[in-house]
């Protein structure tokens, strides 16, 4: 499985309680390193008031960097996959949320990205609003909004702003710490008015860490407690969501109702970081049925909902991707009709991943369940394995 | 079509016969496969589970190359192969001619049921009044006179046991398809003349014979008979010997003068038996002793009738015969029967227990006693029942019973969910096969099977409970009485019934126990060239050994056929290409067979047509009375010619029998057979109609639904069917053999003898491997002759290129084309291109540091001893005592396997010493003596020669300590229960065999190694010399520990498997092959990982996943793991599957 290492930890002093400036300086120092050619980092776009991933090679172009803004319009794993799919002959650092790192780990296992030329920098995740909510509430406030948000979040205040709450996926996310990162930027349990935590979590991270001229320290004991508390809170929220979602979908009828508003736009699959098919089977000729077929279906029942194959589509996506679902919530984010796609995906994924003793994005060494053959798994389902009990 | 030159006859369609037939057929020869019984599969048709998987897997023997020539489903159900003509209920009755050109005659037992018409509905069984024990269930259940020989055969057609049939005719009346004809029409043409002076005799004979359907005439005297004969042709004459005037013998003489082909049977009273025998010398076939009844007469007449009928057919010409007659089993009811078999109801044989375990067995697989229904909680197995028993003159080991007993215990335990106690009482657990020791150990340690050493003397029966009481002595020497629910007798093997007659007919020798005798160093060749043996016919083999031997037998037969000019598969004659219809919209003709009008009564025909025609792809729907008859089929062809559809769907029964017909239909009508499909309509009818004569409206509507569902599924498949065949793969028709020991040389020769170039690589300076030091075998054959003969053939063979002092550097490629680089003595590197690879890298005696080896000259290994005996550095007359220790570092982790040859080597040397100097004390310290098969007799001989055998336990090994010149061996002797000390002049260690196949070498070819470093078979039983990756084979010690003869057999088997590929210039792909739609592929490579046959590779330059269509076996795993159908399987497209599902749902809606 995965080895436990001694983690190199350093303190980064925060000037004037301004985390963003401190982080920008830190990213600049990384970009200035000889073997880092570019850094992928979320940034306020100058033209419009949104935060998007940017690929930066000029250290002076990091002024709008904002990894703490409570929004991520898309899961960055897809972007990192594009950058690393084939050798590019240079090394890039990528600043990502934990769920983005975990999705990237899945994509690497699916051969859609490579880790060799990327250093993953993960930031403790405070959560995010839905895209549309964020745009509504942020107004022109931008950075002020970010700093208000992270201060509230880190001091444990309620995060409801103007009636808008964090996205359901984030509220139910039990992975706020980017454990899979090469370099971790720690905020939880840290006196963020004065300092940040920088940790090297992999040999690759350590190599970078060593070049950054940081002063070693110990991880503050409060950190573990803070993380534990947060995870417990989120897990409770998650489990409540599982119960509610199960109740809402535990019959075919209810499932049909759940997806009643689906229009087959397939935005959820486009937004999904781990849905990696070049072209979804649902947009290929396989589902371009013969016209007479629709009539036959209608004939059988007297009435059918159009477009057809909506629940089938979601079930297929669950069948294909639930073992790799990292729960980032981008599917719900992308739905034009506010179907709670994430809720069902996470509920099912929790069970499928548990069945295979697998956790999406946990480790690059673990094989994706259906790609490995284990003679003794799921013996109660397959009827073999525990032979001669 | 392929032109088949060269034919072989395989006698016996058990596992060996099937393997040999398939091997020959895959090579392109025509094969006639006959079996006495009405089904294929031999004893395996009765066995559902085999170790080490404890499941079946027989289908893995089916052809993988050009696999569409063969059926591709459960092989226990049946077999079709284009080149194999299977004749069941058929016996070989005569063989004439010479190797390469034999004339053989066969006799088929008649079956009144026409298999082409029987659709297996089973109506006949309901009315049959006759009940007899069912041989399939080992007599544990009953069956009717009309019955299914095996419950699972495809097509499963009924047959009549004519020996017990009362000919009441009920079945004939109820048969809906008119398949039964109790009085064979042909018998009317068989005229019999009855000649007797007594009217009553004439009359009753006429009545009996006419009942059987024969035409009978009568004559009261010799002259009258001659008149009849002159007027009309007769096939058979029954003649009374004692008649006034011209007596029977005179009539015989005179009749034979004019009608030499007339069959004559003499009828005689007891007093004139000698006359009758004399009559046979002048041409009578047989005689009947008066008085006789129909039960004596009819079987004799039938046999003669069949013989004469078969003789009417010209004898078949074949190049070689492979005899795979199998074995039968010891019947424990005979003799002293101290276990009470046949007397106590819960003492069963192992075969009966297999049936009890089976889902098609008498209990449907429930583990209960047949006698009283009590669930089995405690079962004992007794080993060596009818084996290793000098008292009954069976001085051999049946080789298979130890493993099947363990398997039965494990399967029973699994079935019982653990609530079953099992104990195996044994003398030696003979776990000499590759993975057997670990299997046995797991049975003991993980699953709790109890192993009790010792033979149980007798069984007592408790009449009240039905339980069985046995007494035995446990390992501590205590007498124990135990009660068991059931006792299973692991019965040994016996020569098959009829072995002697068959051997006499073909003039091959049998050994002293009645099994076929082969030539030295061959498991297959007999003293009759062109007649070879396969499987247990020559004695006692498990499945994997039988399969190896069958392939070796196929090779020996093939060699003869080839040498006699039988030739190889000629190029396929290029058939006219089918017209391209890919641009046309589907225009489907649906043909529904109404089964002699039966369906028309059960259907709303108009409604069905309307329903089918809603699909615009359907052009015509036509109904036919019987597509299974010639007339019906011709009508079908006419319909096709009239309507010229571009796709055809046939709804009938037994669609699998249409495979051949569809190909013919394609050829006749010019429509690609890939666009013709047959579906089974009877499936839908059988389940839903109770009274076919008066179906209710509801039933009619149900049937309409069922039929439209079945036809709709066929339509969906047909609409999307792609007629373009997958590309074939070019073959480099050359072989590479790595390793020049006896195995490597034998396989190289076998391939080269078939006309293909072979490169033989040997890393040593000389060829020969271990035969350079092994002098002779236990059986007394010297190895020198075989080595020299083989060497000289190899060196002289124009098609064999020998590379000594050379080694393989790297290899890549796939079946059909490997590129291998070789480095020779001068460090020159050169490349070879070859289509197949045989790994024969051999093995060596294992090193050891155990038992203080290396600290004294008096402690040697068996190999060192062999060398010392040969160079006379050991003088038997100067030795006082020798201790041999078996299983040194073997059969325990990490080398937990039996090396198989050590026990016989020890016996060989022990017997040598005893012969040279009977005064020498020879002690053999052993764990289990692995003298399997006929080797057992040498174990007996050694004991008789006063070799002392002391069993030791792996946890309490002997101690060996060198001390001034001699060696002190301390061991616990279990029989006397004391520790003993022996001061030996010589201690000989049997360290076993380790392979020298390097992992890198194996992997560079795509083969894998097992945990002991031996070649890993694709499947240990069914594909024992193949690698999972096609085109790589292994033999000899690289494959597994084995003796010289067995090694040669693996070499021949590997060569045969390789030849099957080399015989093609281009290797055709199957119809069902996977493809990649590159525009959809995300290159996640999950399909590459998932492919079990290594048929997929990523081409880094093209950035594409490529499929080797010839290696692809169409399993569909790749299509399953691919999330967006970028990987697809021809014939199983999403559209086809969805269409089939939709149809099924519509049918039930």
Tab-separated table of N, CA and C in Angstrom, chain A residues 85-86 109-112 276-281 284-290 292-293 296-297 300 312 316 320-321 323-324 367-372 375 383-389, chain B residues 54-55 410-411 413-414 417-418 446-447 611-612 614-616 715 719-720 1077-1086 1089 1103 1121-1125 1134-1135 1138-1139 1142-1143 1145-1146 1149:
chain	number	residue	atom	x	y	z
A	85	UNK	N	-0.171	14.478	-20.403
A	85	UNK	CA	-0.560	13.262	-21.111
A	85	UNK	C	0.621	12.633	-21.848
A	86	UNK	N	1.458	13.502	-22.399
A	86	UNK	CA	2.669	13.039	-23.087
A	86	UNK	C	3.844	13.843	-22.543
A	109	UNK	N	-3.892	6.757	-13.253
A	109	UNK	CA	-4.090	5.312	-13.296
A	109	UNK	C	-4.830	4.890	-14.552
A	110	UNK	N	-5.603	5.799	-15.087
A	110	UNK	CA	-6.322	5.511	-16.337
A	110	UNK	C	-5.514	5.927	-17.549
A	111	UNK	N	-4.247	6.177	-17.304
A	111	UNK	CA	-3.337	6.470	-18.409
A	111	UNK	C	-3.656	7.782	-19.119
A	112	UNK	N	-4.286	8.700	-18.399
A	112	UNK	CA	-4.653	9.972	-19.024
A	112	UNK	C	-3.745	11.102	-18.558
A	276	UNK	N	-13.221	10.056	-18.475
A	276	UNK	CA	-12.064	10.335	-19.323
A	276	UNK	C	-12.259	9.952	-20.778
A	277	UNK	N	-13.428	9.406	-21.122
A	277	UNK	CA	-13.602	8.976	-22.512
A	277	UNK	C	-13.476	10.159	-23.459
A	278	UNK	N	-12.834	9.892	-24.570
A	278	UNK	CA	-12.691	10.915	-25.597
A	278	UNK	C	-14.078	11.369	-26.042
A	279	UNK	N	-14.934	10.375	-26.192
A	279	UNK	CA	-16.295	10.659	-26.626
A	279	UNK	C	-17.178	9.717	-25.836
A	280	UNK	N	-18.160	10.287	-25.160
A	280	UNK	CA	-19.028	9.432	-24.357
A	280	UNK	C	-19.852	8.524	-25.272
A	281	UNK	N	-20.033	7.287	-24.825
A	281	UNK	CA	-20.782	6.331	-25.641
A	281	UNK	C	-22.199	6.835	-25.920
A	284	UNK	N	-22.441	8.626	-29.141
A	284	UNK	CA	-22.031	7.908	-30.350
A	284	UNK	C	-23.244	7.264	-31.014
A	285	UNK	N	-22.999	6.589	-32.123
A	285	UNK	CA	-24.094	5.959	-32.877
A	285	UNK	C	-24.827	4.877	-32.091
A	286	UNK	N	-24.193	4.407	-30.994
A	286	UNK	CA	-24.838	3.361	-30.206
A	286	UNK	C	-26.219	3.810	-29.721
A	287	UNK	N	-26.316	5.098	-29.355
A	287	UNK	CA	-27.593	5.580	-28.822
A	287	UNK	C	-28.375	6.407	-29.831
A	288	UNK	N	-27.904	6.379	-31.043
A	288	UNK	CA	-28.648	7.024	-32.110
A	288	UNK	C	-29.612	5.974	-32.673
A	289	UNK	N	-30.692	5.735	-31.918
A	289	UNK	CA	-31.566	4.611	-32.238
A	289	UNK	C	-32.258	4.789	-33.575
A	290	UNK	N	-32.700	3.642	-34.102
A	290	UNK	CA	-33.486	3.726	-35.321
A	290	UNK	C	-34.831	4.357	-34.995
A	292	UNK	N	-37.781	3.757	-35.841
A	292	UNK	CA	-38.863	2.824	-35.527
A	292	UNK	C	-38.780	2.339	-34.072
A	293	UNK	N	-37.585	2.390	-33.534
A	293	UNK	CA	-37.396	1.908	-32.171
A	293	UNK	C	-38.171	2.769	-31.160
A	296	UNK	N	-41.657	1.759	-31.140
A	296	UNK	CA	-41.859	0.467	-30.461
A	296	UNK	C	-41.887	0.645	-28.951
A	297	UNK	N	-40.940	1.436	-28.469
A	297	UNK	CA	-40.922	1.667	-27.017
A	297	UNK	C	-42.223	2.316	-26.567
A	300	UNK	N	-45.055	-0.083	-26.463
A	300	UNK	CA	-45.037	-1.053	-25.362
A	300	UNK	C	-45.737	-0.496	-24.127
A	312	UNK	N	-30.678	5.711	-17.845
A	312	UNK	CA	-29.676	4.760	-18.351
A	312	UNK	C	-28.302	5.441	-18.419
A	316	UNK	N	-25.147	4.333	-16.278
A	316	UNK	CA	-23.932	3.893	-16.958
A	316	UNK	C	-22.729	4.666	-16.439
A	320	UNK	N	-19.534	3.107	-14.655
A	320	UNK	CA	-18.171	3.281	-15.149
A	320	UNK	C	-17.290	4.030	-14.159
A	321	UNK	N	-17.847	5.073	-13.520
A	321	UNK	CA	-16.959	5.982	-12.807
A	321	UNK	C	-17.096	5.989	-11.294
A	323	UNK	N	-16.246	3.992	-9.081
A	323	UNK	CA	-15.047	3.569	-8.339
A	323	UNK	C	-13.974	4.644	-8.370
A	324	UNK	N	-14.077	5.579	-9.314
A	324	UNK	CA	-13.072	6.640	-9.389
A	324	UNK	C	-13.601	7.990	-8.926
A	367	UNK	N	-4.424	-0.286	-7.736
A	367	UNK	CA	-5.047	-0.424	-9.046
A	367	UNK	C	-6.547	-0.174	-8.978
A	368	UNK	N	-7.075	0.369	-10.050
A	368	UNK	CA	-8.518	0.586	-10.124
A	368	UNK	C	-9.223	-0.768	-10.070
A	369	UNK	N	-10.247	-0.889	-9.220
A	369	UNK	CA	-10.822	-2.208	-8.936
A	369	UNK	C	-11.029	-3.107	-10.150
A	370	UNK	N	-11.729	-2.651	-11.151
A	370	UNK	CA	-12.091	-3.599	-12.207
A	370	UNK	C	-10.939	-3.908	-13.155
A	371	UNK	N	-9.772	-3.291	-12.898
A	371	UNK	CA	-8.638	-3.602	-13.769
A	371	UNK	C	-7.770	-4.704	-13.179
A	372	UNK	N	-8.104	-5.145	-11.987
A	372	UNK	CA	-7.293	-6.217	-11.402
A	372	UNK	C	-8.168	-7.416	-11.087
A	375	UNK	N	-8.700	-13.274	-6.890
A	375	UNK	CA	-9.507	-14.489	-6.873
A	375	UNK	C	-10.515	-14.496	-5.725
A	383	UNK	N	-19.774	-16.183	-5.777
A	383	UNK	CA	-20.008	-17.567	-5.386
A	383	UNK	C	-18.760	-18.422	-5.350
A	384	UNK	N	-17.629	-17.830	-5.725
A	384	UNK	CA	-16.395	-18.596	-5.589
A	384	UNK	C	-15.381	-17.771	-4.809
A	385	UNK	N	-14.349	-18.429	-4.412
A	385	UNK	CA	-13.302	-17.701	-3.704
A	385	UNK	C	-13.120	-18.272	-2.326
A	386	UNK	N	-14.244	-18.377	-1.595
A	386	UNK	CA	-14.077	-18.952	-0.271
A	386	UNK	C	-14.363	-20.448	-0.362
A	387	UNK	N	-13.725	-21.072	-1.346
A	387	UNK	CA	-13.999	-22.480	-1.596
A	387	UNK	C	-13.680	-23.324	-0.371
A	388	UNK	N	-14.375	-24.401	-0.268
A	388	UNK	CA	-14.139	-25.417	0.762
A	388	UNK	C	-14.272	-24.849	2.168
A	389	UNK	N	-14.953	-23.703	2.298
A	389	UNK	CA	-15.126	-23.013	3.591
A	389	UNK	C	-14.763	-23.861	4.686
B	54	UNK	N	-10.885	-27.480	-9.114
B	54	UNK	CA	-12.120	-28.047	-8.594
B	54	UNK	C	-13.324	-27.625	-9.428
B	55	UNK	N	-13.056	-27.341	-10.691
B	55	UNK	CA	-14.143	-27.031	-11.633
B	55	UNK	C	-13.835	-27.772	-12.915
B	410	UNK	N	-12.539	-32.213	-1.092
B	410	UNK	CA	-12.628	-30.750	-1.077
B	410	UNK	C	-13.943	-30.261	-1.668
B	411	UNK	N	-14.349	-30.865	-2.790
B	411	UNK	CA	-15.606	-30.427	-3.405
B	411	UNK	C	-16.765	-30.730	-2.459
B	413	UNK	N	-16.633	-30.907	0.758
B	413	UNK	CA	-16.571	-29.954	1.866
B	413	UNK	C	-17.158	-28.609	1.444
B	414	UNK	N	-16.813	-28.195	0.242
B	414	UNK	CA	-17.333	-26.916	-0.238
B	414	UNK	C	-18.854	-26.979	-0.331
B	417	UNK	N	-20.664	-26.675	2.813
B	417	UNK	CA	-20.445	-25.435	3.550
B	417	UNK	C	-19.588	-25.643	4.791
B	418	UNK	N	-18.717	-26.620	4.728
B	418	UNK	CA	-17.792	-26.842	5.841
B	418	UNK	C	-18.299	-27.858	6.842
B	446	UNK	N	-5.580	-25.979	5.266
B	446	UNK	CA	-6.592	-24.926	5.146
B	446	UNK	C	-8.010	-25.455	5.230
B	447	UNK	N	-8.219	-26.661	4.717
B	447	UNK	CA	-9.592	-27.134	4.631
B	447	UNK	C	-9.883	-28.295	5.569
B	611	UNK	N	-46.248	-8.288	-36.614
B	611	UNK	CA	-45.308	-7.825	-35.582
B	611	UNK	C	-43.888	-7.746	-36.139
B	612	UNK	N	-43.482	-8.795	-36.853
B	612	UNK	CA	-42.110	-8.810	-37.375
B	612	UNK	C	-41.937	-7.740	-38.449
B	614	UNK	N	-43.132	-4.878	-38.586
B	614	UNK	CA	-43.000	-3.481	-38.146
B	614	UNK	C	-41.564	-3.015	-38.315
B	615	UNK	N	-40.655	-3.956	-38.339
B	615	UNK	CA	-39.254	-3.581	-38.572
B	615	UNK	C	-39.029	-3.434	-40.071
B	616	UNK	N	-38.686	-2.238	-40.519
B	616	UNK	CA	-38.538	-2.028	-41.969
B	616	UNK	C	-37.460	-2.924	-42.588
B	715	UNK	N	-33.025	-10.864	-35.279
B	715	UNK	CA	-33.045	-9.737	-36.216
B	715	UNK	C	-32.030	-8.677	-35.812
B	719	UNK	N	-29.189	-7.552	-38.299
B	719	UNK	CA	-29.193	-6.213	-38.885
B	719	UNK	C	-27.825	-5.564	-38.818
B	720	UNK	N	-27.161	-5.790	-37.706
B	720	UNK	CA	-25.875	-5.133	-37.486
B	720	UNK	C	-24.695	-6.029	-37.817
B	1077	UNK	N	-12.212	0.998	-32.197
B	1077	UNK	CA	-12.621	2.177	-32.966
B	1077	UNK	C	-11.744	3.330	-32.487
B	1078	UNK	N	-10.690	3.544	-33.234
B	1078	UNK	CA	-9.628	4.431	-32.750
B	1078	UNK	C	-10.113	5.849	-32.473
B	1079	UNK	N	-11.100	6.310	-33.232
B	1079	UNK	CA	-11.529	7.695	-33.025
B	1079	UNK	C	-12.156	7.886	-31.648
B	1080	UNK	N	-12.624	6.778	-31.036
B	1080	UNK	CA	-13.241	6.887	-29.720
B	1080	UNK	C	-12.277	6.539	-28.603
B	1081	UNK	N	-11.125	5.993	-28.950
B	1081	UNK	CA	-10.250	5.407	-27.931
B	1081	UNK	C	-9.462	6.474	-27.184
B	1082	UNK	N	-9.513	6.415	-25.854
B	1082	UNK	CA	-8.760	7.366	-25.025
B	1082	UNK	C	-7.410	6.806	-24.614
B	1083	UNK	N	-7.064	5.649	-25.105
B	1083	UNK	CA	-5.781	5.000	-24.798
B	1083	UNK	C	-5.566	4.767	-23.312
B	1084	UNK	N	-6.635	4.421	-22.598
B	1084	UNK	CA	-6.449	4.155	-21.162
B	1084	UNK	C	-5.772	2.812	-20.956
B	1085	UNK	N	-5.794	1.968	-21.966
B	1085	UNK	CA	-5.107	0.675	-21.972
B	1085	UNK	C	-5.687	-0.358	-21.015
B	1086	UNK	N	-6.878	-0.080	-20.530
B	1086	UNK	CA	-7.480	-1.095	-19.647
B	1086	UNK	C	-7.740	-2.380	-20.425
B	1089	UNK	N	-4.559	-4.462	-20.514
B	1089	UNK	CA	-4.334	-5.205	-19.265
B	1089	UNK	C	-5.326	-6.357	-19.148
B	1103	UNK	N	0.202	5.553	-31.835
B	1103	UNK	CA	-0.678	5.941	-30.724
B	1103	UNK	C	-2.027	5.259	-30.846
B	1121	UNK	N	-14.439	-3.959	-20.372
B	1121	UNK	CA	-13.764	-2.935	-19.561
B	1121	UNK	C	-13.779	-1.576	-20.251
B	1122	UNK	N	-14.010	-1.546	-21.535
B	1122	UNK	CA	-13.983	-0.265	-22.241
B	1122	UNK	C	-15.266	0.502	-21.945
B	1123	UNK	N	-15.153	1.711	-21.368
B	1123	UNK	CA	-16.380	2.397	-20.958
B	1123	UNK	C	-17.191	2.960	-22.124
B	1124	UNK	N	-16.572	3.263	-23.239
B	1124	UNK	CA	-17.359	3.935	-24.281
B	1124	UNK	C	-17.415	3.159	-25.585
B	1125	UNK	N	-17.271	1.840	-25.482
B	1125	UNK	CA	-17.392	0.999	-26.671
B	1125	UNK	C	-16.426	1.386	-27.767
B	1134	UNK	N	-23.011	-3.168	-29.263
B	1134	UNK	CA	-24.025	-2.641	-28.343
B	1134	UNK	C	-25.404	-2.675	-28.979
B	1135	UNK	N	-25.441	-2.275	-30.246
B	1135	UNK	CA	-26.743	-2.241	-30.928
B	1135	UNK	C	-27.368	-3.626	-30.972
B	1138	UNK	N	-28.517	-4.480	-27.357
B	1138	UNK	CA	-29.703	-3.713	-26.967
B	1138	UNK	C	-30.926	-4.226	-27.720
B	1139	UNK	N	-30.719	-4.516	-28.993
B	1139	UNK	CA	-31.825	-5.017	-29.803
B	1139	UNK	C	-32.359	-6.320	-29.241
B	1142	UNK	N	-34.228	-5.573	-26.036
B	1142	UNK	CA	-35.518	-4.960	-26.342
B	1142	UNK	C	-36.528	-5.993	-26.818
B	1143	UNK	N	-36.069	-6.880	-27.696
B	1143	UNK	CA	-36.958	-7.922	-28.200
B	1143	UNK	C	-37.473	-8.790	-27.080
B	1145	UNK	N	-37.815	-8.030	-24.014
B	1145	UNK	CA	-38.764	-7.298	-23.189
B	1145	UNK	C	-40.099	-7.122	-23.917
B	1146	UNK	N	-40.018	-6.865	-25.216
B	1146	UNK	CA	-41.252	-6.708	-25.981
B	1146	UNK	C	-42.062	-7.989	-25.965
B	1149	UNK	N	-43.940	-8.249	-22.859
B	1149	UNK	CA	-44.785	-7.130	-22.453
B	1149	UNK	C	-46.247	-7.386	-22.790
